[in-house]
């Protein structure tokens, strides 16, 4: 057995170590001691989860991951509702035009104007339906899903597959999209390499159709609005229920088409500017940050996918083939 002297020496040694670790009571060194303890606590906390790939963006993404999941799933399910809403609103406008506007045009307009409205109106309608169908049903394009030894720029963190240039992961579709522009809930589809032209053409023709309906029905709208205002006068005007429905339909037609023409027209102009610059909606934010970063270093940013204003449009519509061979698109 060990003697009492050995135990006594061990107790004194531990007591001395404890006194050395305890903060001294001098006020001058207390803030420094607290600061050291705080830094030591941060080191312990970081050692639990920190690695070379961790930063505050990763931490915030992990904290908000449930929120992102909820928004992505709601957007995915509401996409079907938005598509049905587009079809319903467009069908209601076409129905009002056929039942209210077109008969009035045929009865009151000269022959050449009747032919103009018949030809242009039906052509515009066919273009809207065709490009909306192609934009919703055409896949935007995906990179190869199988793993290969081909050198690549990056690897998608979620798909764990090679991610070519201009490819981004869509959390709503849960896949990587070639030349991704954005996820459009009105299409319930991503806008990417293979359906970008259909999306832009749909926006353009829908804007043209709404402006056409708004301008063509302006005089009818004013007459219908004055008639609706007279409903509240005394004595009440002798309008039948069918005439009242006719007035309200024209009012609905003009307000809807005018609102969509302004909103969708602005979106179409914005995408036309991006196409002219050779950018997508995602790349616009990336290039803006890169342009600012290089400007601070005294350098000039050059978009590697900008081939000239005309050539950018040719590439979009598949007219320019040489850029595809050179890996430009």
Coordinates of C-alpha atoms in Angstrom, one line a residue:
X1 CA 0.0 0.0 0.0
X2 CA 0.9 3.6 -0.7
X3 CA 1.7 5.7 2.4
X4 CA -0.2 8.7 3.5
X5 CA 2.6 10.9 2.3
X6 CA 2.1 9.9 -1.3
X7 CA -1.6 10.7 -1.1
X8 CA -0.8 14.0 0.5
X9 CA 1.7 15.0 -2.2
X10 CA -0.9 14.1 -4.9
X11 CA -3.5 16.2 -3.3
X12 CA -1.2 19.2 -3.1
X13 CA -0.1 18.7 -6.7
X14 CA -3.7 18.7 -7.9
X15 CA -4.5 21.7 -5.8
X16 CA -1.6 23.6 -7.2
X17 CA -2.7 22.8 -10.8
X18 CA -6.2 23.9 -10.0
X19 CA -5.0 27.2 -8.6
X20 CA -3.0 27.8 -11.8
X21 CA -6.0 27.2 -14.0
X22 CA -8.3 29.5 -11.9
X23 CA -8.4 33.2 -13.0
X24 CA -6.5 35.5 -10.9
X25 CA -8.4 38.1 -8.9
X26 CA -6.5 41.1 -10.2
X27 CA -8.9 43.3 -12.1
X28 CA -6.4 44.3 -14.8
X29 CA -6.2 40.7 -16.2
X30 CA -9.8 39.6 -15.8
X31 CA -10.9 40.9 -19.3
X32 CA -8.0 39.1 -20.9
X33 CA -8.8 35.9 -19.0
X34 CA -12.4 36.1 -20.0
X35 CA -11.4 36.8 -23.6
X36 CA -9.1 33.7 -23.6
X37 CA -11.9 31.6 -22.2
X38 CA -14.3 32.9 -24.8
X39 CA -11.8 32.1 -27.6
X40 CA -11.1 28.7 -26.2
X41 CA -14.9 28.0 -26.1
X42 CA -15.2 29.0 -29.8
X43 CA -12.3 26.6 -30.7
X44 CA -14.1 23.8 -28.9
X45 CA -17.4 24.6 -30.6
X46 CA -15.8 24.8 -34.1
X47 CA -13.9 21.6 -33.5
X48 CA -17.3 19.8 -33.3
X49 CA -18.5 20.6 -36.9
X50 CA -15.8 22.5 -38.7
X51 CA -13.9 21.2 -41.7
X52 CA -12.1 22.8 -44.7
X53 CA -15.3 23.1 -46.7
X54 CA -17.4 24.7 -44.0
X55 CA -18.2 28.4 -44.0
X56 CA -21.0 30.6 -42.8
X57 CA -22.9 30.2 -46.0
X58 CA -23.0 26.4 -45.5
X59 CA -24.1 26.9 -41.9
X60 CA -27.0 29.2 -42.9
X61 CA -28.0 26.8 -45.7
X62 CA -28.1 24.0 -43.2
X63 CA -30.2 26.1 -40.8
X64 CA -32.7 27.1 -43.4
X65 CA -32.8 23.8 -45.2
X66 CA -36.3 22.9 -43.8
X67 CA -37.6 26.3 -45.1
X68 CA -36.1 25.7 -48.5
X69 CA -37.6 22.2 -48.6
X70 CA -41.1 23.5 -47.8
X71 CA -40.9 26.3 -50.4
X72 CA -39.6 23.9 -53.1
X73 CA -42.4 21.4 -52.5
X74 CA -45.1 24.0 -52.4
X75 CA -43.8 25.5 -55.6
X76 CA -43.7 22.1 -57.2
X77 CA -47.3 21.3 -56.3
X78 CA -48.6 24.8 -57.1
X79 CA -47.0 24.6 -60.5
X80 CA -49.9 22.4 -61.6
X81 CA -52.3 25.0 -60.3
X82 CA -50.5 27.8 -62.2
X83 CA -50.6 25.9 -65.4
X84 CA -54.3 25.2 -65.0
X85 CA -54.8 28.9 -64.2
X86 CA -53.0 30.0 -67.4
X87 CA -55.1 27.6 -69.5
X88 CA -58.4 28.8 -67.8
X89 CA -57.6 32.5 -68.2
X90 CA -56.5 32.2 -71.8
X91 CA -59.6 30.1 -72.6
X92 CA -61.9 32.6 -71.0
X93 CA -60.4 35.4 -73.1
X94 CA -60.7 33.4 -76.3
X95 CA -64.3 32.5 -75.5
X96 CA -65.2 36.2 -74.9
X97 CA -63.5 37.2 -78.1
X98 CA -65.5 34.6 -80.1
X99 CA -68.8 35.3 -78.4
X100 CA -68.7 39.1 -77.9
X101 CA -65.9 40.8 -79.8
X102 CA -65.7 39.0 -83.1
X103 CA -69.5 39.2 -83.9
X104 CA -69.4 42.9 -83.2
X105 CA -66.3 43.3 -85.5
X106 CA -68.0 41.4 -88.3
X107 CA -71.2 43.5 -88.0
X108 CA -69.6 46.9 -87.8
X109 CA -66.1 46.8 -89.4
X110 CA -65.2 47.1 -93.1
X111 CA -64.2 43.9 -95.0
X112 CA -60.4 44.5 -95.0
X113 CA -60.4 45.1 -91.2
X114 CA -62.5 41.9 -90.7
X115 CA -59.9 39.9 -92.7
X116 CA -57.1 41.5 -90.7
X117 CA -58.6 40.6 -87.4
X118 CA -59.4 37.1 -88.5
X119 CA -56.0 36.3 -89.9
X120 CA -53.9 38.0 -87.2
X121 CA -56.0 36.9 -84.3
X122 CA -56.0 33.2 -85.2
X123 CA -52.3 33.3 -86.1
X124 CA -51.4 34.8 -82.8
X125 CA -53.6 32.3 -81.0
X126 CA -51.9 29.4 -82.7
X127 CA -48.4 30.8 -81.8
X128 CA -49.4 31.2 -78.1
X129 CA -50.8 27.7 -77.8
X130 CA -47.9 26.0 -79.7
X131 CA -45.1 27.7 -77.8
X132 CA -46.8 27.3 -74.4
X133 CA -47.2 23.6 -75.1
X134 CA -43.6 23.2 -76.2
X135 CA -42.3 25.2 -73.3
X136 CA -44.2 23.1 -70.7
X137 CA -43.5 19.7 -72.3
X138 CA -39.9 20.1 -73.6
X139 CA -37.2 19.1 -71.1
X140 CA -34.7 21.9 -70.5
X141 CA -31.8 19.5 -70.7
X142 CA -29.8 17.5 -68.2
X143 CA -26.1 16.6 -68.1
X144 CA -25.2 12.9 -68.3
X145 CA -26.1 11.2 -65.1
X146 CA -23.5 8.4 -65.2
X147 CA -20.1 9.0 -63.8
X148 CA -17.2 9.2 -66.2
X149 CA -13.5 10.1 -66.4
X150 CA -14.1 13.1 -68.6
X151 CA -12.5 16.2 -67.1
X152 CA -15.2 18.6 -65.9
X153 CA -15.3 22.0 -64.2
X154 CA -17.3 21.2 -61.1
X155 CA -19.3 18.4 -59.4
X156 CA -22.9 19.0 -58.3
X157 CA -23.1 18.7 -54.5
X158 CA -26.6 17.2 -54.7
X159 CA -26.6 15.1 -57.8
X160 CA -22.9 14.0 -57.4
X161 CA -22.4 14.1 -61.1
X162 CA -20.2 16.3 -63.4
X163 CA -21.7 19.7 -63.9
X164 CA -20.8 21.4 -67.2
X165 CA -20.5 25.1 -67.6
X166 CA -23.7 27.2 -67.3
X167 CA -25.4 24.2 -65.6
X168 CA -27.1 24.8 -62.2
X169 CA -29.1 22.6 -59.9
X170 CA -32.8 23.3 -59.6
X171 CA -34.0 22.4 -56.1
X172 CA -37.7 22.3 -57.3
X173 CA -37.1 19.9 -60.1
X174 CA -34.4 18.2 -58.1
X175 CA -32.0 17.9 -61.0
X176 CA -29.3 19.8 -62.8
X177 CA -30.4 21.9 -65.8
X178 CA -28.2 22.8 -68.8
X179 CA -27.9 26.5 -69.3
X180 CA -30.5 27.1 -66.6
X181 CA -32.3 30.4 -66.7
X182 CA -34.9 30.0 -63.9
X183 CA -37.7 27.7 -62.8
X184 CA -41.0 29.1 -64.1
X185 CA -44.1 28.1 -62.0
X186 CA -46.4 29.2 -64.8
X187 CA -44.8 26.5 -67.0
X188 CA -44.3 24.0 -64.1
X189 CA -40.9 23.5 -65.7
X190 CA -37.4 24.8 -65.7
X191 CA -36.3 27.2 -68.5
X192 CA -33.0 25.9 -69.9
X193 CA -31.1 25.0 -73.0
X194 CA -33.7 23.2 -75.0
X195 CA -36.9 25.2 -74.1
X196 CA -35.5 28.7 -73.7
X197 CA -36.6 29.7 -77.2
X198 CA -40.1 28.4 -76.6
X199 CA -40.4 30.2 -73.3
X200 CA -39.3 33.5 -74.8
X201 CA -41.5 33.0 -77.9
X202 CA -44.5 32.3 -75.6
X203 CA -43.9 35.5 -73.6
X204 CA -43.5 37.5 -76.8
X205 CA -46.7 36.2 -78.5
X206 CA -48.7 36.3 -75.4
X207 CA -47.7 39.9 -74.9
X208 CA -48.6 40.7 -78.5
X209 CA -51.9 39.0 -78.2
X210 CA -52.8 40.9 -75.0
X211 CA -51.9 44.2 -76.5
X212 CA -53.9 43.3 -79.6
X213 CA -57.0 42.5 -77.5
X214 CA -56.6 45.5 -75.3
X215 CA -56.2 47.9 -78.3
X216 CA -58.9 46.3 -80.4
X217 CA -61.5 46.2 -77.6
X218 CA -60.7 49.7 -76.2
X219 CA -63.8 51.4 -77.7
X220 CA -66.0 48.5 -76.7
X221 CA -64.6 48.6 -73.2
X222 CA -65.4 52.3 -72.9
X223 CA -69.0 51.8 -74.0
X224 CA -69.3 48.8 -71.6
X225 CA -67.9 50.8 -68.8
X226 CA -70.3 53.7 -69.4
X227 CA -73.1 51.2 -69.5
X228 CA -72.1 49.6 -66.2
X229 CA -71.9 53.1 -64.6
X230 CA -75.5 53.8 -65.7
X231 CA -76.7 50.7 -63.8
X232 CA -76.6 52.8 -60.6
X233 CA -78.6 55.7 -62.0
X234 CA -82.3 56.3 -61.6
X235 CA -84.3 55.4 -63.5
X236 CA -82.4 52.2 -64.2
X237 CA -81.6 51.7 -67.9
X238 CA -83.6 48.9 -69.6
X239 CA -80.7 46.5 -70.1
X240 CA -81.4 42.8 -70.3
X241 CA -79.4 40.2 -68.3
X242 CA -77.7 39.1 -71.5
X243 CA -76.6 42.7 -72.2
X244 CA -75.3 43.1 -68.7
X245 CA -73.3 39.9 -69.1
X246 CA -71.9 41.3 -72.4
X247 CA -70.8 44.5 -70.7
X248 CA -69.1 42.7 -67.7
X249 CA -67.4 40.3 -70.1
X250 CA -65.9 43.2 -72.1
X251 CA -64.8 44.9 -68.9
X252 CA -63.1 41.6 -67.7
X253 CA -61.5 41.1 -71.1
X254 CA -59.9 44.6 -71.2
X255 CA -58.7 44.7 -67.6
X256 CA -57.2 41.2 -67.8
X257 CA -55.4 41.6 -71.2
X258 CA -54.2 45.1 -70.3
X259 CA -52.7 44.0 -67.0
X260 CA -51.0 40.9 -68.5
X261 CA -49.7 43.0 -71.4
X262 CA -47.9 45.4 -69.1
X263 CA -46.6 42.8 -66.7
X264 CA -45.6 40.2 -69.2
X265 CA -44.3 42.9 -71.6
X266 CA -41.8 44.1 -68.9
X267 CA -40.7 40.5 -68.4
X268 CA -40.3 39.9 -72.1
X269 CA -38.2 43.1 -72.5
X270 CA -36.0 42.0 -69.5
X271 CA -35.3 38.6 -71.0
X272 CA -34.6 40.2 -74.4
X273 CA -32.0 42.3 -72.8
X274 CA -30.4 39.2 -71.1
X275 CA -30.4 37.3 -74.4
X276 CA -28.7 40.3 -76.2
X277 CA -26.0 40.2 -73.5
X278 CA -25.6 36.5 -73.7
X279 CA -26.7 35.9 -70.1
X280 CA -29.3 33.9 -68.3
X281 CA -31.2 35.1 -65.2
X282 CA -28.8 33.1 -63.0
X283 CA -25.7 34.3 -64.7
X284 CA -26.8 37.9 -64.5
X285 CA -26.4 37.8 -60.7
X286 CA -23.1 35.8 -60.9
X287 CA -21.6 38.2 -63.6
X288 CA -22.6 41.3 -61.6
X289 CA -20.7 40.1 -58.6
X290 CA -17.7 39.0 -60.7
X291 CA -17.8 42.4 -62.5
X292 CA -17.7 44.2 -59.2
X293 CA -14.9 42.0 -57.8
X294 CA -12.7 42.5 -60.9
X295 CA -13.4 46.3 -60.9
X296 CA -12.0 46.6 -57.4
X297 CA -8.8 45.0 -58.7
X298 CA -8.6 47.3 -61.7
X299 CA -9.6 44.6 -64.2
X300 CA -12.5 44.4 -66.7
X301 CA -14.9 41.5 -66.7
X302 CA -15.7 39.9 -70.1
X303 CA -18.7 37.5 -70.5
X304 CA -17.2 34.4 -72.2
X305 CA -20.7 33.5 -73.6
X306 CA -21.3 36.9 -75.3
X307 CA -20.7 36.4 -79.1
X308 CA -22.3 39.6 -80.3
X309 CA -25.9 40.8 -80.1
X310 CA -27.0 39.3 -83.4
X311 CA -25.2 36.0 -82.9
X312 CA -26.7 35.6 -79.4
X313 CA -30.1 35.6 -80.9
X314 CA -29.1 33.2 -83.6
X315 CA -27.8 30.8 -81.0
X316 CA -31.0 31.1 -79.0
X317 CA -33.2 30.2 -82.0
X318 CA -30.8 27.5 -83.3
X319 CA -29.8 29.4 -86.4
X320 CA -26.1 29.7 -85.6
X321 CA -24.5 26.3 -85.8
X322 CA -20.8 27.1 -85.7
X323 CA -20.9 28.2 -82.0
X324 CA -22.3 24.8 -81.0
X325 CA -19.4 23.0 -82.6
X326 CA -16.9 25.2 -80.9
X327 CA -18.5 24.5 -77.5
X328 CA -20.1 27.9 -77.1
X329 CA -23.5 26.7 -76.3

